[in-house]
Coordinates of C-alpha atoms and ligand atoms in Angstrom, one line a residue:
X1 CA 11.3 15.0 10.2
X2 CA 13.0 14.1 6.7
X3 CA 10.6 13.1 3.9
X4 CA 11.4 10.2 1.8
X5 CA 12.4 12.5 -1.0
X6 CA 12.3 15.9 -2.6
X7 CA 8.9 17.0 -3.7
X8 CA 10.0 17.7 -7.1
X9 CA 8.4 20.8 -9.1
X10 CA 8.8 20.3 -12.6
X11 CA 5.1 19.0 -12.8
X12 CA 2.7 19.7 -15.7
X13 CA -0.5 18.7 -16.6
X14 CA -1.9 16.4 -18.4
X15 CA 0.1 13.8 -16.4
X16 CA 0.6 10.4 -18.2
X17 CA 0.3 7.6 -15.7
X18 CA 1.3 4.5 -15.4
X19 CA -1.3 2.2 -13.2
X20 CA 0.1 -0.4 -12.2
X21 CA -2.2 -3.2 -10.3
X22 CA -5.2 -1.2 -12.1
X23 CA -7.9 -4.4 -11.6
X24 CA -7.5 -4.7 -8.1
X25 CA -9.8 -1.9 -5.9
X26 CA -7.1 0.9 -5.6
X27 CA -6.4 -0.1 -9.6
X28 CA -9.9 0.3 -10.6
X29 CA -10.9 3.5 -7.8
X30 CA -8.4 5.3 -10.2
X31 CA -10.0 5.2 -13.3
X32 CA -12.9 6.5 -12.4
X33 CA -11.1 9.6 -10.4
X34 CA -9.6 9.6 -14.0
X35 CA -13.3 9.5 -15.8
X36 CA -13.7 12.3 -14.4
X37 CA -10.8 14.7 -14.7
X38 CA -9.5 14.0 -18.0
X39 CA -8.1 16.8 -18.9
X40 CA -5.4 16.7 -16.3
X41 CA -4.5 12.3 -16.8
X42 CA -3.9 10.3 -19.8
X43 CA -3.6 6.5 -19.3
X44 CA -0.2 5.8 -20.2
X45 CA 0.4 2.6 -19.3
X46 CA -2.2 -0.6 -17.4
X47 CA -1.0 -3.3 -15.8
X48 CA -3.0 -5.7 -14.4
X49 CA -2.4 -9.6 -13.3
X50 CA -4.5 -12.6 -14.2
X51 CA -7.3 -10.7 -14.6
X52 CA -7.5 -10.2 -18.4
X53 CA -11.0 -9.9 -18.9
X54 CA -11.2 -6.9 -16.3
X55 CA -8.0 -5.3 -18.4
X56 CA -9.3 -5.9 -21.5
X57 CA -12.5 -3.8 -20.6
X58 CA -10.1 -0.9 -19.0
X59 CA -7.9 -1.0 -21.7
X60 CA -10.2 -0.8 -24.6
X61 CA -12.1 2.2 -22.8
X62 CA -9.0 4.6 -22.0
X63 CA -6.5 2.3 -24.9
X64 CA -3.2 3.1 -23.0
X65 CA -0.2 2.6 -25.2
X66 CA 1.3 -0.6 -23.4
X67 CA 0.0 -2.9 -21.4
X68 CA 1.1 -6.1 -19.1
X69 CA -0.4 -9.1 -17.8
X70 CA 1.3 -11.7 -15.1
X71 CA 1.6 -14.6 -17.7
X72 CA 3.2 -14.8 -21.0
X73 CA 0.5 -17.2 -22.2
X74 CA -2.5 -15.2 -21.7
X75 CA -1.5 -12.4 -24.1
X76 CA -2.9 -14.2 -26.8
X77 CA -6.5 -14.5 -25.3
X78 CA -6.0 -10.8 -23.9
X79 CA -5.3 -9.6 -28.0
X80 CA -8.5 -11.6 -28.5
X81 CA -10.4 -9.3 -26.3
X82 CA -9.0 -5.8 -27.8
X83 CA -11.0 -3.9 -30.1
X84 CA -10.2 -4.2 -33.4
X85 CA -8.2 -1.1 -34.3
X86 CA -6.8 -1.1 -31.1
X87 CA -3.1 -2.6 -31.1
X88 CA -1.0 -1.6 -28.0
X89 CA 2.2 -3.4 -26.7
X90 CA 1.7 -5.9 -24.8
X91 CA 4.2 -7.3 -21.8
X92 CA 4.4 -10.0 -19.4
X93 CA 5.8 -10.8 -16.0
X94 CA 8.5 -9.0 -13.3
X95 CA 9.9 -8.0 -16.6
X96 CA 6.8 -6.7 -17.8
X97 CA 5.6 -4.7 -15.0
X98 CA 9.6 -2.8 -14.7
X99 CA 9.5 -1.7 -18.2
X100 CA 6.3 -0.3 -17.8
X101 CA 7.0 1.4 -14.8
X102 CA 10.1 2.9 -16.4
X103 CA 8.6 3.9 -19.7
X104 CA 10.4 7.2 -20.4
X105 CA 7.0 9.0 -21.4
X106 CA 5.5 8.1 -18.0
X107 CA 5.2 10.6 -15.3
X108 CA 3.7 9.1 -12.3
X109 CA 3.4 5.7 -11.7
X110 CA 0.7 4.0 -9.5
X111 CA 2.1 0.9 -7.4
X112 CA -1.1 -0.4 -6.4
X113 CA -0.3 -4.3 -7.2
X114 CA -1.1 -6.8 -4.0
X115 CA 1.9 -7.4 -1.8
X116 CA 5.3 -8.6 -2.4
X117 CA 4.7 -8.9 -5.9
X118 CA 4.3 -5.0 -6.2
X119 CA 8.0 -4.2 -5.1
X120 CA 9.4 -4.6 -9.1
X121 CA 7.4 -1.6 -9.9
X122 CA 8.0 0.7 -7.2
X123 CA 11.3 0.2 -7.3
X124 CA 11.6 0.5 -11.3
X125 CA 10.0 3.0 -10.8
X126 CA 11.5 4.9 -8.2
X127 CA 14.9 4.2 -9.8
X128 CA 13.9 6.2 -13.0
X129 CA 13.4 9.2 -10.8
X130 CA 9.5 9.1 -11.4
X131 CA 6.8 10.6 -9.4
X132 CA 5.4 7.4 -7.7
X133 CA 2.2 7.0 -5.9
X134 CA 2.3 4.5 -4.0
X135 CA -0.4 2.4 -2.5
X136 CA 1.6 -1.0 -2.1
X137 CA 2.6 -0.3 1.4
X138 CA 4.5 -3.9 1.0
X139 CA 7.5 -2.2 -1.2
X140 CA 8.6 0.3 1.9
X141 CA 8.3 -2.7 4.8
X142 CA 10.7 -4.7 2.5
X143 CA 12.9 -2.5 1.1
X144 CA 12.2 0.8 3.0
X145 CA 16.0 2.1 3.6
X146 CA 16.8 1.2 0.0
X147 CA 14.1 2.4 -1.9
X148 CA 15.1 6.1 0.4
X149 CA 18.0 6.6 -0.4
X150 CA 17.4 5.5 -4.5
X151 CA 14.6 7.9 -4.1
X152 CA 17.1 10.7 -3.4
X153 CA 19.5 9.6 -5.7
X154 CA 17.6 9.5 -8.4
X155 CA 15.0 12.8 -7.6
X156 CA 11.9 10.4 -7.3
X157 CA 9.0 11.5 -5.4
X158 CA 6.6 9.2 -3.7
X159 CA 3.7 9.8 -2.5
X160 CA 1.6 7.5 -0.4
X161 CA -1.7 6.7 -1.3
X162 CA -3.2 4.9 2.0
X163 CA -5.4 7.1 3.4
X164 CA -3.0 7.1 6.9
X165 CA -0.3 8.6 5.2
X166 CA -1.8 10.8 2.9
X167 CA -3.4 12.5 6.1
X168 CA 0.2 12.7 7.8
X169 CA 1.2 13.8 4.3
X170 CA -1.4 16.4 4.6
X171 CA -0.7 17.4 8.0
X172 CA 3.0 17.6 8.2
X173 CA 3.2 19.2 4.6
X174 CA 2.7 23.0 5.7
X175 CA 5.2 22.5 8.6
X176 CA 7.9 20.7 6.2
X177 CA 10.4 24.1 6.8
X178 CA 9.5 25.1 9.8
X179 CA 10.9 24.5 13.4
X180 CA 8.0 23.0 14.6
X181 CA 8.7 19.5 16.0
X182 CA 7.3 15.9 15.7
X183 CA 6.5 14.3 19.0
X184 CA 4.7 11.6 17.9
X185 CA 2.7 10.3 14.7
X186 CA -0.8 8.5 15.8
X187 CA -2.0 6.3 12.9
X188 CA -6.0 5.6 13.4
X189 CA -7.3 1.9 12.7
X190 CA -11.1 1.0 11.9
X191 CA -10.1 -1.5 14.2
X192 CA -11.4 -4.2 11.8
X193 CA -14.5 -6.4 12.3
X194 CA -13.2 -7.9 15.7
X195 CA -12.7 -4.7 17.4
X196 CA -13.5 -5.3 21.2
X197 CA -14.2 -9.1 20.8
X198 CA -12.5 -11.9 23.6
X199 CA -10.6 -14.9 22.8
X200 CA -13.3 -17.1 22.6
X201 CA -14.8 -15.2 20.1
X202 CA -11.7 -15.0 17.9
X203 CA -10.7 -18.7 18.1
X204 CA -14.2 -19.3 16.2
X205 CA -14.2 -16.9 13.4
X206 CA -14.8 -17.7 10.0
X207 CA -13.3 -16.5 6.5
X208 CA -16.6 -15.1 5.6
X209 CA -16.5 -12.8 9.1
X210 CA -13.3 -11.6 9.0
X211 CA -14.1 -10.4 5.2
X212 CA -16.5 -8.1 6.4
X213 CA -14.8 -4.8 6.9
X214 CA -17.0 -2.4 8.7
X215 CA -15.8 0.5 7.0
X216 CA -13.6 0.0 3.6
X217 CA -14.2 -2.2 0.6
X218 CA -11.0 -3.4 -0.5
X219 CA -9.0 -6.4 -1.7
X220 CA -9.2 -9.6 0.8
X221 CA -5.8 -9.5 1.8
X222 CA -5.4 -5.9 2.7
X223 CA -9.0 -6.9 4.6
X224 CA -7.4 -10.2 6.5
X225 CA -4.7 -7.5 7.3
X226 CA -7.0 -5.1 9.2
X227 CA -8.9 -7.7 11.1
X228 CA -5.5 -8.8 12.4
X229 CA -4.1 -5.5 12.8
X230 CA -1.1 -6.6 10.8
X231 CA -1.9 -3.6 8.4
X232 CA -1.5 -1.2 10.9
X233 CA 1.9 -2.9 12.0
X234 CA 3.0 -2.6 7.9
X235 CA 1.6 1.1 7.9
X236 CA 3.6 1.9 11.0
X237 CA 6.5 0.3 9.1
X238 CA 5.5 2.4 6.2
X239 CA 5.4 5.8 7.7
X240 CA 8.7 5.2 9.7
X241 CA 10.4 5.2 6.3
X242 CA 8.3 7.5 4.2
X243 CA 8.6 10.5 6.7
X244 CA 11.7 9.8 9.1
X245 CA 10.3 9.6 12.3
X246 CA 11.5 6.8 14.7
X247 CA 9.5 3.9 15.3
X248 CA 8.4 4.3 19.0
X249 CA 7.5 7.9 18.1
X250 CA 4.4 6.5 15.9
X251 CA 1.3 5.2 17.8
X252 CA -1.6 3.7 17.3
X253 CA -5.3 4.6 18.5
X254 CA -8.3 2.4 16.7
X255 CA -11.5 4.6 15.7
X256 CA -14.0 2.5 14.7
X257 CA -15.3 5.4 12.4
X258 CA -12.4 5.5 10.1
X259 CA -13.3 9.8 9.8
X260 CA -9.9 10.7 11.2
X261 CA -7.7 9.3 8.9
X262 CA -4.3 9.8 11.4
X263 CA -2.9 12.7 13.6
X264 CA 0.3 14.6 13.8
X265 CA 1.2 15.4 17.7
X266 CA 3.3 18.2 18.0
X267 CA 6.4 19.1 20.8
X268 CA 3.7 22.0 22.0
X269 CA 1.1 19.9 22.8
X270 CA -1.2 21.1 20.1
X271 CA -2.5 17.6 17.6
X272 CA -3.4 18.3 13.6
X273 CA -5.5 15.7 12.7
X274 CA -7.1 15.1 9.0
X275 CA -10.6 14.3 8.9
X276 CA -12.7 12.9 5.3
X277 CA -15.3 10.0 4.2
X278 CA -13.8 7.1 4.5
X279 CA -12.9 6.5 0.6
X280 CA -10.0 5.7 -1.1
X281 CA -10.3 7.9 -3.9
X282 CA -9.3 10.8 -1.8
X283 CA -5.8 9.7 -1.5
X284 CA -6.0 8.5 -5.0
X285 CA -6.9 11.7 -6.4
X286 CA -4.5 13.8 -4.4
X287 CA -1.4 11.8 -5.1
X288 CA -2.4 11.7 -9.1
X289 CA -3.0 15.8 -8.9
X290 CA 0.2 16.8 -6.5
X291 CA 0.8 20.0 -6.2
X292 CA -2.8 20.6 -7.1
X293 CA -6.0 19.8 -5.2
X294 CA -8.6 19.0 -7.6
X295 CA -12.6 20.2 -6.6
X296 CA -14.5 17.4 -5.7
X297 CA -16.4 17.4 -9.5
X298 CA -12.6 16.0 -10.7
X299 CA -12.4 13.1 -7.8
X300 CA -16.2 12.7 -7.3
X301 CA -16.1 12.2 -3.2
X302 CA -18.6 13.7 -0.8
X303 CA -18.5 16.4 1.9
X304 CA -18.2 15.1 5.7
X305 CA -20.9 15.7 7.5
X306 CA -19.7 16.7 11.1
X307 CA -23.1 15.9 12.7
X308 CA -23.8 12.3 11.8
X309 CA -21.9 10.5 13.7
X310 CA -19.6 11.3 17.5
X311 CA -15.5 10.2 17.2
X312 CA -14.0 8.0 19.5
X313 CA -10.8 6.7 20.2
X314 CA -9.5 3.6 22.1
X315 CA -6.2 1.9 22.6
X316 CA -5.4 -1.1 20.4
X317 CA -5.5 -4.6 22.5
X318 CA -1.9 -5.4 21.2
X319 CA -1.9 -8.6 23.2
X320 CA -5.3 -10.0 21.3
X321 CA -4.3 -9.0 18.2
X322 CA -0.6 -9.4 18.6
X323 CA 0.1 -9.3 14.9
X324 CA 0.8 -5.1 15.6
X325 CA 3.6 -6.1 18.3
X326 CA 5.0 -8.3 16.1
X327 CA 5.2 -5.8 13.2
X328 CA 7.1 -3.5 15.8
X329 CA 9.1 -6.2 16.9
X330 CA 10.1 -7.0 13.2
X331 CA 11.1 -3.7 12.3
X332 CA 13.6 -3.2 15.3
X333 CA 15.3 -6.7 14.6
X334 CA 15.7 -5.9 10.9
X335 CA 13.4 -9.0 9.6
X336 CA 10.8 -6.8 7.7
X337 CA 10.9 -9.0 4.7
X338 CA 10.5 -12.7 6.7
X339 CA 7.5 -10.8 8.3
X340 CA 6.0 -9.6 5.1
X341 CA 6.6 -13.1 3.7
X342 CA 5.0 -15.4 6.8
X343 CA 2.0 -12.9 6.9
X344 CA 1.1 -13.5 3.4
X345 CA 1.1 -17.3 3.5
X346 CA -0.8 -17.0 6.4
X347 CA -3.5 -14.6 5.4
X348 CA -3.4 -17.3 2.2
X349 CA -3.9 -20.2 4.1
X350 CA -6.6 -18.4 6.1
X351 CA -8.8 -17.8 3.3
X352 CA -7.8 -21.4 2.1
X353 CA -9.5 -22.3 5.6
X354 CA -6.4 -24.1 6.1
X355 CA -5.3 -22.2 9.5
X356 CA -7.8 -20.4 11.6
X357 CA -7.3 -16.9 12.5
X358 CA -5.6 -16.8 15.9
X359 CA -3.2 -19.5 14.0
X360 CA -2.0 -16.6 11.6
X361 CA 0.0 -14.6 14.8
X362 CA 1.3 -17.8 15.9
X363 CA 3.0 -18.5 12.2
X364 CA 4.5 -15.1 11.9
X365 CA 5.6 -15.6 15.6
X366 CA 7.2 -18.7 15.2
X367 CA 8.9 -17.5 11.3
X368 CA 10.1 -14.3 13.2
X369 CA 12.0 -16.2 15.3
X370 CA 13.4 -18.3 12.9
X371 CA 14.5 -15.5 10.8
X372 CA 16.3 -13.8 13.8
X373 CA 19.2 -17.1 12.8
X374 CA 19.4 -16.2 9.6
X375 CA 22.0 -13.6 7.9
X376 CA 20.9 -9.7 8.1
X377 CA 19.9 -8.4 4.8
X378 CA 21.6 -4.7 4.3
X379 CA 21.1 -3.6 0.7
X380 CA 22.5 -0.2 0.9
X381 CA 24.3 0.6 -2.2
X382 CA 22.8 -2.9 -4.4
X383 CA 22.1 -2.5 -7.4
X384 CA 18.1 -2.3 -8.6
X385 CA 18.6 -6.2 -9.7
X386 CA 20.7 -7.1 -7.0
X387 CA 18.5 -5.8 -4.1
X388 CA 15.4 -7.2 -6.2
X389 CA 16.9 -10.8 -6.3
X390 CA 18.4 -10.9 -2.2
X391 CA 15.2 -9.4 -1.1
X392 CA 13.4 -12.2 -3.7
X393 CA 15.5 -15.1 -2.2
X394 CA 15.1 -14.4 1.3
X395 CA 10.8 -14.1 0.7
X396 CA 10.7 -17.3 -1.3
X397 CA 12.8 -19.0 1.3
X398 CA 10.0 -17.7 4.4
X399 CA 7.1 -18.7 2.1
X400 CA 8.4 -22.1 1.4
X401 CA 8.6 -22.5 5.2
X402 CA 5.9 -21.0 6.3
X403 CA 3.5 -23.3 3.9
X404 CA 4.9 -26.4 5.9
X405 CA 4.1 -24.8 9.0
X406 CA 1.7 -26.2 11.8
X407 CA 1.0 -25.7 15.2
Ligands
MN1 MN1 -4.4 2.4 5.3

């Protein structure tokens, strides 16, 4: 077991932060851990996307120093919005979001923007050898080996904020120098809203069903993603690069609860497991407060209640929801970023009601094999703009493809 990077220990409090993606539900879960603990945060930095409304409210509450937006045009109507005395710098773009993830005063940086889109940051960030919590899981399945090895070249430290991996996190931590071994890493899915459901069932469900996530409220991709099971394939992906471990030594076991939040097998036989509420400020909080464990007043979550409710565990039906298979598959041919790329367009086109859901497997299939002509991408030793504009080229060229698609 090799973690993605040193666990640097020059930390001090307060820690200035840099949240990038803070509109979205991971973005906006953070400010209030921040509400309430602020003597350990300031708001740096907020970046948010087209959202400017939402920012502008954020912004004028906690008045970070800088802020960025997607488009260049919509500063003006976002200055509008600003209180009065309040005049803070004011980015746009790619360019926008690296600066502000690089901003010499910033400490940790949140990467919490939706997919593809979110790699600039982590990877700005990462380069300038910040502490990086990281909650776009999209930045390791693309760039995984790369964003390592900057990581230990430039002492970053990331942590990840998905409630998965902060429970391996949790688990493996006290066993980091110790002899003890791996066997295997078992990452627990909800399962989704289709968990146990036939074919027939599948072929006719709606937008509106698969948005229903038993469990989590989140952003409607990362929610197309569980019903599929794709987001377990990209979190297998994830954990693979964040802590080392080969990919057929990390499993999968759905638990409709979502209480176990994943599992660490060991070469004795023994399994440490991590148990909360199912809420995302949990991870959130304990990435933000590394090395320290704030008291629940600081990241207002609730105790677990042991009694309420009995665990169970199943095996996933990989070939229903083949999306997990394919996300393995992926992985061991080297086409992570064609497989990011096809399942965004389709998870797009999905909630455009413009493929149905047993369609989205079949485009990702059908790209995968595609991309298995093209060129291997190997960015070991690119630079940060280089490996930004290969890994850029080869996603725009999947999307373009995969928006002509049909079956
Ligand atoms: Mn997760």
């Amino acid at each position: 077991m090799e973690y993605i990077s040193p666990l640097s220990l020059n930390i001090h409090f307060p820690k200035r932060l840099a949240l990038m993606g803070s509109t979205g539900t991971i973005g906006t879960n953070a400010l209030k851990i921040i509400q309430h603990s602020k003597n350990f945060f300031e708001v740096y930095a907020l970046a948010g996307g087209k959202n400017i409304e939402k920012l502008a409210e954020q912004a004028n509450e906690f008045e970070p120093k800088f802020l960025a937006i997607q488009f260049e045009e919509d500063i003006k109507n976002l200055k509008k919005l600003l209180k009065p005395h309040y005049k803070p710098e004011i980015l746009s773009g790619k360019q926008g979001y690296s600066i502000l993830s690089s901003l010499p005063d910033v400490d940790m940086v949140l990467s919490a923007q939706v997919g593809a889109s979110g790699i600039d940051a982590t990877i700005s960030a990462v380069n300038a050898g910040k502490q990086v919590a990281l909650a776009n899981k999209e930045s390791l399945v693309l760039a995984g080996s790369y964003i390592r090895q900057l990581a230990q070249q430039k002492n970053a430290t990331i942590i990840p904020v998905d409630s998965e991996h902060y429970a391996l996190f949790q688990c493996l931590t006290p066993h980091k120098n110790t002899e003890k071994n791996v066997k295997k890493l078992i990452l627990t899915a909800s399962g989704g809203p289709f968990h146990g459901k036939d074919k027939n069932f599948l072929e006719n469900v709606q937008v509106e069903d698969a948005l229903k996530h038993p469990n989590w409220k989140m952003g409607a991709k990362i929610t197309i993603d569980s019903a599929t099971l794709m987001n377990k394939g990209l979190e297998v992906i994830e954990a693979c690069h964040l802590y080392g471990i080969p990919l057929q030594d990390i499993d999968v076991l759905v638990h409709q609860q979502s209480i176990v939040h994943s599992l660490v097998a060991w070469n004795d036989g023994s399994i440490t497991a991590q148990l909360a509420v199912p809420d995302m400020k949990l991870p959130i909080c304990a990435a933000f407060s590394f090395p320290k464990m704030l008291t629940q007043e600081n990241n207002c979550l609730k105790d677990l209640d042991l009694t309420l409710q009995s665990l169970s565990f199943d095996r996933p039906n990989k070939k229903l929801f083949s999306c997990l298979e394919l996300a393995y598959q992926a992985f061991k041919d080297n086409i992570c970023i064609e497989l990011n790329a096809a399942n965004e367009i389709a998870v797009e086109r999905f909630l455009q009601k413009n493929l149905s859901f047993l369609q989205i497997p079949m485009l990702i299939s059908d790209m995968l094999n595609f991309a298995k002509g093209l060129n291997t991408i190997n960015l070991s030793n690119c630079t940060k703009e280089s490996a930004l504009a290969i890994i850029y080229e080869r996603d725009t060229l999947i999307r373009e493809k995969a928006k002509k698609w049909n079956n």
